[in-house]
PDB file of C-alpha atoms and ligand atoms in Angstrom:
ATOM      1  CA  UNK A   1       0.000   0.000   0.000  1.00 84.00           C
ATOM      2  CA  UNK A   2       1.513   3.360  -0.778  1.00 93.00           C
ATOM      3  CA  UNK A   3       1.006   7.286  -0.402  1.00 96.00           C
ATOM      4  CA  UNK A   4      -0.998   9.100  -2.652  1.00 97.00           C
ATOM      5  CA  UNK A   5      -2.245  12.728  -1.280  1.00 97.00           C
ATOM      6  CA  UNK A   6      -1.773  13.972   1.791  1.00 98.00           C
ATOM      7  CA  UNK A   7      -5.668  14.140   3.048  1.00 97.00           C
ATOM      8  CA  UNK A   8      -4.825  16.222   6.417  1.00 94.00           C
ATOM      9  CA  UNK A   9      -2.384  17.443   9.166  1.00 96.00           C
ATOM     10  CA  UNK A  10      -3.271  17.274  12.627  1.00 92.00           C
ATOM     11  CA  UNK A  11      -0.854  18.182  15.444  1.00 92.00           C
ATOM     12  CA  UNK A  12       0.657  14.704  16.264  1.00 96.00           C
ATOM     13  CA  UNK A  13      -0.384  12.742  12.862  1.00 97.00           C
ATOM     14  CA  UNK A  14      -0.661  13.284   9.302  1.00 98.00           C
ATOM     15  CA  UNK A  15      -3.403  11.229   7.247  1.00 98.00           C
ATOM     16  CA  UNK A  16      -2.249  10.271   3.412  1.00 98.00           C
ATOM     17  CA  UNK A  17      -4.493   8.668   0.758  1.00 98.00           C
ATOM     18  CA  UNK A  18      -3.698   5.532  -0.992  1.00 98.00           C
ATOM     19  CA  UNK A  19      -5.428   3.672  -4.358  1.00 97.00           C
ATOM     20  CA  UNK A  20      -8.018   1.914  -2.512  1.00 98.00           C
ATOM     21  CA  UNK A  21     -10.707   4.378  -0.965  1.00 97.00           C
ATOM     22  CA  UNK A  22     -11.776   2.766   1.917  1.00 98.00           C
ATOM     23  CA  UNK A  23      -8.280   2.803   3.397  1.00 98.00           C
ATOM     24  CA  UNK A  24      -5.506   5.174   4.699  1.00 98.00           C
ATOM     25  CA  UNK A  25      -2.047   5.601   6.068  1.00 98.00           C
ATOM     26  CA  UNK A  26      -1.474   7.413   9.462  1.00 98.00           C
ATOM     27  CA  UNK A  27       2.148   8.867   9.601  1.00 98.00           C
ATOM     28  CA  UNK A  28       2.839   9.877  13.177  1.00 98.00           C
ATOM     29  CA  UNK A  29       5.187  12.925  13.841  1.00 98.00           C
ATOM     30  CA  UNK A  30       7.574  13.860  16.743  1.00 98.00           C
ATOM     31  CA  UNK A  31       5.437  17.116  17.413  1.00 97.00           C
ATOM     32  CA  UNK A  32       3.623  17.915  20.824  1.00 97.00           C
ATOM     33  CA  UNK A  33       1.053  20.184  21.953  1.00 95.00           C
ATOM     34  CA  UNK A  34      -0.390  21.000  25.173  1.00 94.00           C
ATOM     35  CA  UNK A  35      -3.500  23.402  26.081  1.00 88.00           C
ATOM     36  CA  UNK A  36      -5.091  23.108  22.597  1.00 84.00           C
ATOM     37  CA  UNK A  37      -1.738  24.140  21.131  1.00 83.00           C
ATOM     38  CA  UNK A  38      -0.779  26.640  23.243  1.00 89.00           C
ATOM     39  CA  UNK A  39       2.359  25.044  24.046  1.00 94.00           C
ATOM     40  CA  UNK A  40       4.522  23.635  21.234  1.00 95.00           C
ATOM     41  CA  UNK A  41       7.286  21.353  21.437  1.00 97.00           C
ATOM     42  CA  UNK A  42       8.861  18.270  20.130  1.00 97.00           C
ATOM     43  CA  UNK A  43       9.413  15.091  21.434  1.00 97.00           C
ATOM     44  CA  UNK A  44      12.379  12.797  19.855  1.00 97.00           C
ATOM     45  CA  UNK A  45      11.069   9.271  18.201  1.00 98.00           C
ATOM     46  CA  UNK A  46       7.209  10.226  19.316  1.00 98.00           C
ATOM     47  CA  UNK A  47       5.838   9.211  16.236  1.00 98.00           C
ATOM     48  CA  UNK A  48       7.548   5.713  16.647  1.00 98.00           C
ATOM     49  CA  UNK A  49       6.542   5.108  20.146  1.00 98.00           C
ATOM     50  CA  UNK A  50       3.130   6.126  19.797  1.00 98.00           C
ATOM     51  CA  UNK A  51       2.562   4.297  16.526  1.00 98.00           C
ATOM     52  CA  UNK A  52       4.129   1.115  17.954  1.00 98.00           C
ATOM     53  CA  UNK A  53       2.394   1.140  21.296  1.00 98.00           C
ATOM     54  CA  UNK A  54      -1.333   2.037  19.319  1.00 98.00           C
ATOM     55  CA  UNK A  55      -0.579  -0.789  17.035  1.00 98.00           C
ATOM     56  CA  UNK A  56       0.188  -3.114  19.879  1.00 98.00           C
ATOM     57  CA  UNK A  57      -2.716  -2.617  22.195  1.00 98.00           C
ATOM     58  CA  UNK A  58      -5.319  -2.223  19.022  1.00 98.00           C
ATOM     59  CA  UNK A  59      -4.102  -5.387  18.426  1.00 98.00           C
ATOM     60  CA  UNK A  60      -4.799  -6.865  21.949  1.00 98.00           C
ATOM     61  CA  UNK A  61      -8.088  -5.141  21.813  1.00 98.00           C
ATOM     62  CA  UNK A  62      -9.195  -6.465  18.690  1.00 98.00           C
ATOM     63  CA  UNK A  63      -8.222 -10.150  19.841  1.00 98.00           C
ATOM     64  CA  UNK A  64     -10.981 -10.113  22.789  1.00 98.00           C
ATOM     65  CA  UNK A  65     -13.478  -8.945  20.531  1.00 98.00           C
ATOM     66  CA  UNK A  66     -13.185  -4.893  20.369  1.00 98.00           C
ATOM     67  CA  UNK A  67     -13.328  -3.696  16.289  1.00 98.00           C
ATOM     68  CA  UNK A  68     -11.004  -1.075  15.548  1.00 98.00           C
ATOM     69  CA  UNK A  69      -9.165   0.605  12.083  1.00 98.00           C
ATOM     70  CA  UNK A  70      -5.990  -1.016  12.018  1.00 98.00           C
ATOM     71  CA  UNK A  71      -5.308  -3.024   9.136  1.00 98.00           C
ATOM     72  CA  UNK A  72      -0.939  -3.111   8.983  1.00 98.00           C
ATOM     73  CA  UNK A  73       1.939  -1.157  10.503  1.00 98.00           C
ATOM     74  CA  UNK A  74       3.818  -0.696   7.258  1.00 98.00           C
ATOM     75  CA  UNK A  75       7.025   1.761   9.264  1.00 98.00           C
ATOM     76  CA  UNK A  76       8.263   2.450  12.429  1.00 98.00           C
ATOM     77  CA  UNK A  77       5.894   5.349  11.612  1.00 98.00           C
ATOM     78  CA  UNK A  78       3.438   4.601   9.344  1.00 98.00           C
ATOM     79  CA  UNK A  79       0.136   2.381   9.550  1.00 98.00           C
ATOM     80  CA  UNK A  80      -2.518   1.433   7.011  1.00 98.00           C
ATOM     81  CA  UNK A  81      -6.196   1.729   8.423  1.00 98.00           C
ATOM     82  CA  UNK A  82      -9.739   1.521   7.544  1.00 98.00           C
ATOM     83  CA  UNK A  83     -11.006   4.891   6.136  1.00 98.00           C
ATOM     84  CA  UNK A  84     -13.876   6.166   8.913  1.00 98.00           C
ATOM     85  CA  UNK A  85     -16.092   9.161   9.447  1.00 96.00           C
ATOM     86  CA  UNK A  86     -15.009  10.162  12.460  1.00 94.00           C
ATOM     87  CA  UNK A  87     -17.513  10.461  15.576  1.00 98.00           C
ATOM     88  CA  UNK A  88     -16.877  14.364  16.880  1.00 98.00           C
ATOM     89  CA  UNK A  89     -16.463  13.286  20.197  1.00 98.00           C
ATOM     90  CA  UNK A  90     -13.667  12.313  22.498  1.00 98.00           C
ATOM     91  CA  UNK A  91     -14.403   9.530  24.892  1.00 99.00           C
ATOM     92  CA  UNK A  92     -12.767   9.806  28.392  1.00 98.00           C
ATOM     93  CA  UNK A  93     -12.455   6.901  30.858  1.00 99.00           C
ATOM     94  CA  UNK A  94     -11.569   7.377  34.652  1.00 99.00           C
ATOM     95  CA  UNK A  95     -10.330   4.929  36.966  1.00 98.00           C
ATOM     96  CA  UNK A  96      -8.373   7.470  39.592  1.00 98.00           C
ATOM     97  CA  UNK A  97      -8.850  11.616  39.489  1.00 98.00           C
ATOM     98  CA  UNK A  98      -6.528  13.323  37.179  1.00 98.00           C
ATOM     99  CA  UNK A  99      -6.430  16.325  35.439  1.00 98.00           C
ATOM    100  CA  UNK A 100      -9.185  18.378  34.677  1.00 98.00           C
ATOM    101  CA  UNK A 101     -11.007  16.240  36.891  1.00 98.00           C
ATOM    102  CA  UNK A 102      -9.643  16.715  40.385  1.00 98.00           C
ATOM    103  CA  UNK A 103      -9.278  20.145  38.990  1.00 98.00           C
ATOM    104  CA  UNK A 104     -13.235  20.353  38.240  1.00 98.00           C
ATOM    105  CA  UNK A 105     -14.317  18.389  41.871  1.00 98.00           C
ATOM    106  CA  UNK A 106     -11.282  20.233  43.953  1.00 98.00           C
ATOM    107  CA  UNK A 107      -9.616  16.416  44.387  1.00 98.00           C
ATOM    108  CA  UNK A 108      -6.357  15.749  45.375  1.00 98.00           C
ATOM    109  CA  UNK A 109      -4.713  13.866  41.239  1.00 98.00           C
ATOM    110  CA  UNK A 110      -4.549  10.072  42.620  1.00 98.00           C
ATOM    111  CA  UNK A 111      -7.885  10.026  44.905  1.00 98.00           C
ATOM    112  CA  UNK A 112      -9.426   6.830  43.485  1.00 97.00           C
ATOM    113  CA  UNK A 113     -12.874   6.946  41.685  1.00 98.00           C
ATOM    114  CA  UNK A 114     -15.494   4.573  43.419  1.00 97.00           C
ATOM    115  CA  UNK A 115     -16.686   3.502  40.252  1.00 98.00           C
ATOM    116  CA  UNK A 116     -15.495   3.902  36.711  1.00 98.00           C
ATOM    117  CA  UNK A 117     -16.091   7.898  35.005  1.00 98.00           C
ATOM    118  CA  UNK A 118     -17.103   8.019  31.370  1.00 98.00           C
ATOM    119  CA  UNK A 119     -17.140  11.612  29.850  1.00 98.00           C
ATOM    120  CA  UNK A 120     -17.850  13.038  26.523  1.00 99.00           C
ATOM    121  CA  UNK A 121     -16.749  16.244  25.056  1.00 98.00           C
ATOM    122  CA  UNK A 122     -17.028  17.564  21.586  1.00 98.00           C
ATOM    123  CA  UNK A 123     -14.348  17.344  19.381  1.00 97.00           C
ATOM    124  CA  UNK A 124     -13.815  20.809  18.375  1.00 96.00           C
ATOM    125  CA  UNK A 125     -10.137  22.898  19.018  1.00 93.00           C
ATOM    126  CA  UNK A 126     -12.089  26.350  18.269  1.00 95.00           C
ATOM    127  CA  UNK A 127     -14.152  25.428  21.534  1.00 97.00           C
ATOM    128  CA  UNK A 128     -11.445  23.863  23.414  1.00 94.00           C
ATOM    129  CA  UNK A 129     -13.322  20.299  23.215  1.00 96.00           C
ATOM    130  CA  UNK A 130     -15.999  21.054  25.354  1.00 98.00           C
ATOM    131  CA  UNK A 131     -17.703  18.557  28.040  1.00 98.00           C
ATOM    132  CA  UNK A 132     -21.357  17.184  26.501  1.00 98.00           C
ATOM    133  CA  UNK A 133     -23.301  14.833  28.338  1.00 98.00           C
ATOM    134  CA  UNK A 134     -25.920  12.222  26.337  1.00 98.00           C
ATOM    135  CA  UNK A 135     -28.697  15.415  25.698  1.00 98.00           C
ATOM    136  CA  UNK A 136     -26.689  17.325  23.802  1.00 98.00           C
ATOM    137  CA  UNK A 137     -25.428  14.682  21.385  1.00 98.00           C
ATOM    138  CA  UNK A 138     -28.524  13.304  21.017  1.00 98.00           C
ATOM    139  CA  UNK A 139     -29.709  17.028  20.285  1.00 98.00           C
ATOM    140  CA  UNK A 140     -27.102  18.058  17.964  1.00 98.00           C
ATOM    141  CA  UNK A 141     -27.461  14.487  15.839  1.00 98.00           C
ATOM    142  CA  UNK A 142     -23.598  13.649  16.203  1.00 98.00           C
ATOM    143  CA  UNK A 143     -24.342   9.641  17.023  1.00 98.00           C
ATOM    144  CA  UNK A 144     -27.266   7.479  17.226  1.00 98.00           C
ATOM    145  CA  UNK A 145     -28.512   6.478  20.928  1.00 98.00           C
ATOM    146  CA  UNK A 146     -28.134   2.892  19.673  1.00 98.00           C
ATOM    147  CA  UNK A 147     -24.116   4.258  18.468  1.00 98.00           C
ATOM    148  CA  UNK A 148     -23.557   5.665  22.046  1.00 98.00           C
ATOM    149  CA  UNK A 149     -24.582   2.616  23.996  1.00 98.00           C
ATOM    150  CA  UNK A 150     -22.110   0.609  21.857  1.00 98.00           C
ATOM    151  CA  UNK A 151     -19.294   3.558  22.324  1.00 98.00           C
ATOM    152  CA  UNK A 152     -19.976   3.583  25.986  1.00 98.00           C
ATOM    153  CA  UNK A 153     -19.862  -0.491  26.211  1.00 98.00           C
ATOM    154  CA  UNK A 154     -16.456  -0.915  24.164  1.00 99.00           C
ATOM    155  CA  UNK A 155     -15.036   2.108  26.366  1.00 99.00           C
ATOM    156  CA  UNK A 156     -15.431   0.391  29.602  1.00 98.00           C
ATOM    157  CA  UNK A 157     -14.065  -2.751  27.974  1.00 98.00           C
ATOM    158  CA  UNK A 158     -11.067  -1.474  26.536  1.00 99.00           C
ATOM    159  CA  UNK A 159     -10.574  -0.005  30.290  1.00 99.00           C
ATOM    160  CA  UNK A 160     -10.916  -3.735  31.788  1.00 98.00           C
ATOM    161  CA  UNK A 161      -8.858  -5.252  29.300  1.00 98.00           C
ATOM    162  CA  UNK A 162      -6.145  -2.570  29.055  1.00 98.00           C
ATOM    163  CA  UNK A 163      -6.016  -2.006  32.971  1.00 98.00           C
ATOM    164  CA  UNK A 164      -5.656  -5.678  33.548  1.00 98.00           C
ATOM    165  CA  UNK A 165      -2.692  -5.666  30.388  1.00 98.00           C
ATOM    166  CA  UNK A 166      -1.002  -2.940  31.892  1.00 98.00           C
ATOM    167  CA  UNK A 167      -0.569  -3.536  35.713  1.00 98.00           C
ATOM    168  CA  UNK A 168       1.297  -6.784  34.859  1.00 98.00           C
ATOM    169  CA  UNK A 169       3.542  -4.303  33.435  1.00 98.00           C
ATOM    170  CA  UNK A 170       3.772  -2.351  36.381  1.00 98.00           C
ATOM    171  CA  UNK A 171       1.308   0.751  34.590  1.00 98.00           C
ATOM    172  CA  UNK A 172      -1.634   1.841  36.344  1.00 98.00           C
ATOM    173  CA  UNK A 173      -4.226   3.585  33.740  1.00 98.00           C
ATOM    174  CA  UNK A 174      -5.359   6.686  35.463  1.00 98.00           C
ATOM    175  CA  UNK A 175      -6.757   7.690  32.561  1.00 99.00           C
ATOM    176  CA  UNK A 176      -7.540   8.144  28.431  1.00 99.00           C
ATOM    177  CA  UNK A 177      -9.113   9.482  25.808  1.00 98.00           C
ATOM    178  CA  UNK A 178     -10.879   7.127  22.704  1.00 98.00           C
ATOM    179  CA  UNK A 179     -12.434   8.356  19.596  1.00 98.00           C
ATOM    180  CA  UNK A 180     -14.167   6.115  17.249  1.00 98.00           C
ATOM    181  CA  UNK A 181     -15.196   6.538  13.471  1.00 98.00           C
ATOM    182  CA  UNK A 182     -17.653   4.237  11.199  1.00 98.00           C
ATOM    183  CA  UNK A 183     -16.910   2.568   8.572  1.00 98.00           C
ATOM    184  CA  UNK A 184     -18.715   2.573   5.267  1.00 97.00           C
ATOM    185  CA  UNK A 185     -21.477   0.491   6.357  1.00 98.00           C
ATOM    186  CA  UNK A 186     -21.792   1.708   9.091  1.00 98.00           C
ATOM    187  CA  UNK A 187     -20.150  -0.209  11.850  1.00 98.00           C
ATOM    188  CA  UNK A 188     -18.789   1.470  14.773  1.00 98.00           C
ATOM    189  CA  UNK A 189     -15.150   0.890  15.422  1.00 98.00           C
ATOM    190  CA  UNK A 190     -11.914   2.317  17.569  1.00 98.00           C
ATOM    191  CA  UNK A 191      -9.814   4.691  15.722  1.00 98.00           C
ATOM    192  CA  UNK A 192      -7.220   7.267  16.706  1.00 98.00           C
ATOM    193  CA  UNK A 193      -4.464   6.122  18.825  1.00 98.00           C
ATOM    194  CA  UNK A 194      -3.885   4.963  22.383  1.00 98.00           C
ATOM    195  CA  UNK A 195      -0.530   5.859  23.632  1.00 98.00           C
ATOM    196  CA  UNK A 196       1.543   8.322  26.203  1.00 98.00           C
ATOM    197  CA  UNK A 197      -0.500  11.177  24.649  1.00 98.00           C
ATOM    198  CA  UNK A 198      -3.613  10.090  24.824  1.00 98.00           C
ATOM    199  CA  UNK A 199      -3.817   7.991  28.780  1.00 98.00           C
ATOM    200  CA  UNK A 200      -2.136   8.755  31.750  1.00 98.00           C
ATOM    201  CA  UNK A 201      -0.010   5.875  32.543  1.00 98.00           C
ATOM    202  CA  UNK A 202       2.080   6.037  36.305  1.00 98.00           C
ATOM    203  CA  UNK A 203       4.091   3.324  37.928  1.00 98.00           C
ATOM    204  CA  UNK A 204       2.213   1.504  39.993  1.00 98.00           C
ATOM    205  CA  UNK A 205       4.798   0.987  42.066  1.00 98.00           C
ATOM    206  CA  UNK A 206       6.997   4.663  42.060  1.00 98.00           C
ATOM    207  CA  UNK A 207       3.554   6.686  41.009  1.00 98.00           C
ATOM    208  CA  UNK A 208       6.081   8.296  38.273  1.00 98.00           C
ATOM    209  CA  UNK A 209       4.383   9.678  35.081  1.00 98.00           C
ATOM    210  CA  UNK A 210       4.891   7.908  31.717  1.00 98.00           C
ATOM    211  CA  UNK A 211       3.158  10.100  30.319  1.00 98.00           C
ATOM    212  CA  UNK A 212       1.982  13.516  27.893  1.00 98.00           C
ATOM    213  CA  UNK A 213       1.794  15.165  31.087  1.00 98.00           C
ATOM    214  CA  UNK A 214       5.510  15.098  31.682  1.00 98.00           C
ATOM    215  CA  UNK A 215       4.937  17.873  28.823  1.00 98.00           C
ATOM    216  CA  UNK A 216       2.081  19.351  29.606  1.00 97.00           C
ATOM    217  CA  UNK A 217       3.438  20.020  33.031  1.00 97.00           C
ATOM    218  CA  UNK A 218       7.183  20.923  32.203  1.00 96.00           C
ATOM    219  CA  UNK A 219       8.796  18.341  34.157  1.00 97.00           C
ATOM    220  CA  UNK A 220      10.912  17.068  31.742  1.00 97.00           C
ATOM    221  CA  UNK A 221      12.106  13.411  31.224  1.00 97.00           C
ATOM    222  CA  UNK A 222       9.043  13.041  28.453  1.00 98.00           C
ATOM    223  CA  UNK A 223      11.307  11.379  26.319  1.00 98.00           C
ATOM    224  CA  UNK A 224      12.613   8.609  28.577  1.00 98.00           C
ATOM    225  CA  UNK A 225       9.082   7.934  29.684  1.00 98.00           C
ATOM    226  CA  UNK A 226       7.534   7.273  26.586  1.00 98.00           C
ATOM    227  CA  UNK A 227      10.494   4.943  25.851  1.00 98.00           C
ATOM    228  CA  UNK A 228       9.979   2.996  28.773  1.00 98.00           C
ATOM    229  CA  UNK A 229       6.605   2.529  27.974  1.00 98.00           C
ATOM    230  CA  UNK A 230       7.220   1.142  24.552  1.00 98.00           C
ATOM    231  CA  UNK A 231      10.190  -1.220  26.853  1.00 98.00           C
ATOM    232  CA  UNK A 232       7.737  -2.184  28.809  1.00 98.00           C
ATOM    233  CA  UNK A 233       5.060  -3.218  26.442  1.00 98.00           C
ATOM    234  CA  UNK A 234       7.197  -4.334  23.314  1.00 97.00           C
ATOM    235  CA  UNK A 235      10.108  -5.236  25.474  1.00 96.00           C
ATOM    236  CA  UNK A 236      12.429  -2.787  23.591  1.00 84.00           C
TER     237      UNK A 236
HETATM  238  P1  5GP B   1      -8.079  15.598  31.135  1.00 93.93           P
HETATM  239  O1  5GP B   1      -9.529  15.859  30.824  1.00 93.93           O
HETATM  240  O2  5GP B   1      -7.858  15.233  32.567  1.00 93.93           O
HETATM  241  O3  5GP B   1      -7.193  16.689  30.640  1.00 93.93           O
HETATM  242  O4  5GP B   1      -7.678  14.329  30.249  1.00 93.93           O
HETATM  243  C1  5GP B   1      -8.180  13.043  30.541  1.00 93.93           C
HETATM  244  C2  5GP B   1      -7.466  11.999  29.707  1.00 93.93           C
HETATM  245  O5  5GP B   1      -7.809  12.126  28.343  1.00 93.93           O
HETATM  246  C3  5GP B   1      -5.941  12.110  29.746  1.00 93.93           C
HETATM  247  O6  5GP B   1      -5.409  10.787  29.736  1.00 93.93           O
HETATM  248  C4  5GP B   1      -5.557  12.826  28.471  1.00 93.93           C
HETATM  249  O7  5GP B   1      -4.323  12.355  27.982  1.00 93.93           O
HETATM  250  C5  5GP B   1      -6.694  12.445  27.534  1.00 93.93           C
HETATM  251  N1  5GP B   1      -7.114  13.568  26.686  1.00 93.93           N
HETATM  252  C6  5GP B   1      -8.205  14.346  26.837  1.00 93.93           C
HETATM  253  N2  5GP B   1      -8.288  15.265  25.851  1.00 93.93           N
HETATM  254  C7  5GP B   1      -7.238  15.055  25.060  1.00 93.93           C
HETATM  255  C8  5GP B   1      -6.761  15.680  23.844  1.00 93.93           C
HETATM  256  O8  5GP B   1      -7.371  16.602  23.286  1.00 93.93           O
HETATM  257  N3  5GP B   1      -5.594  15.199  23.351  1.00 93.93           N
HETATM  258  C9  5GP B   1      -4.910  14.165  23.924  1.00 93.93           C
HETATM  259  N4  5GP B   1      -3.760  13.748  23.379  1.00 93.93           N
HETATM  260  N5  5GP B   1      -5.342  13.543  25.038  1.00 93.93           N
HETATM  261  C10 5GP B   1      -6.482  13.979  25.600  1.00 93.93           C
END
């Protein structure tokens, strides 16, 4: 499968076209942003990491039953997937407050959750992805009811399976972000990536970050976090 026309640049991945229409390639860059691009930044062999450790767990997911885009990593950067119309929301799944969370309930980051938090915002950078609850998708048409239920159900899968993965590994999973897309016919599936940018990962163990935030927070040591996350995972 090769390149044809680049189709669109977002801030951490660029999307090419290839001959057959119902499929793309995902080329994942080095670049960072934080705050909805206020802060800029790179981060050295990023795009290999997170394409690696997205193509990994996808594949884990898939495996106990969760549909998602990937078809073939083709590069250390590159992947072929299924061509989707995206869903316009961003799918957030809680096990321990982090974030904008203990920020929004005043809790100390680390207080565990007494039950698992699903959230939905709006994917849209001109409103800073905005929280929506079940009304106002409904209300603005952007998924079926029917759509949601199944979003909601593989979300809090992917969470049991992917929790369970990780803290053999040592990783707890504070937190992350889905998005999902259908395909021609309609099917709902997983797209996007799942990686340091996208969850909150901390040793279980040290409580350490392994994660975005390292960035988002200036702490520094971003880049041997995410390595150790692909070390720990793909055992390199
Ligand atoms: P929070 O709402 O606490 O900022 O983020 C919750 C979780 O979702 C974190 O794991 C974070 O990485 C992920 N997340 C939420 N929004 C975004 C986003 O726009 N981009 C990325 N990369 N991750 C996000």
């Amino acid at each position: 499968m090769k390149k044809v026309k680049e189709l669109y640049e977002g801030k951490a991945k660029k999307v090419w076209t290839t001959e057959d229409p119902e499929v793309l390639i995902v080329d994942y860059k080095d670049d960072a942003t934080a705050g909805n691009g206020a802060k800029k930044g790179t981060i050295h062999d990023k795009g290999i990491i997170n394409n690696r450790v997205t193509n990994h767990l996808m594949k884990i997911l898939e495996k106990e039953g969760i549909p998602t885009h990937l078809i073939e990593e083709i590069s250390d950067r590159e992947t072929v997937v299924k061509k989707v119309s995206i869903v316009p929301l961003e799918v957030i799944v809680r096990n321990i407050a982090a974030g904008s969370l203990a920020n929004r309930l005043g809790l100390e980051e680390g207080t565990p959750l007494g039950k698992t938090v699903l959230e939905y915002c709006y994917k849209d950078d001109a409103l800073g992805d905005p929280m929506v609850n079940e009304y106002h998708i409904m209300a603005m048409d952007w998924c079926t009811k029917e759509e949601l239920d199944l979003i909601a159900e593989y979300s809090l899968k992917i969470n049991k399976i992917l929790s369970a993965y990780l803290k053999d590994l040592n990783i707890e999973l504070i937190d992350f972000k889905l998005e999902y897309g259908r395909l021609s016919d309609g099917t709902i599936v997983l797209a996007d990536e799942i990686s340091p940018d996208t969850c909150r990962f901390w040793d279980s163990v040290t409580k350490e970050k392994l994660d975005k935030d390292r960035f988002r927070r200036d702490m520094g040591g971003e880049e041997d976090a995410y390595k150790e996350v692909m070390k720990r995972l793909l055992g390199e």
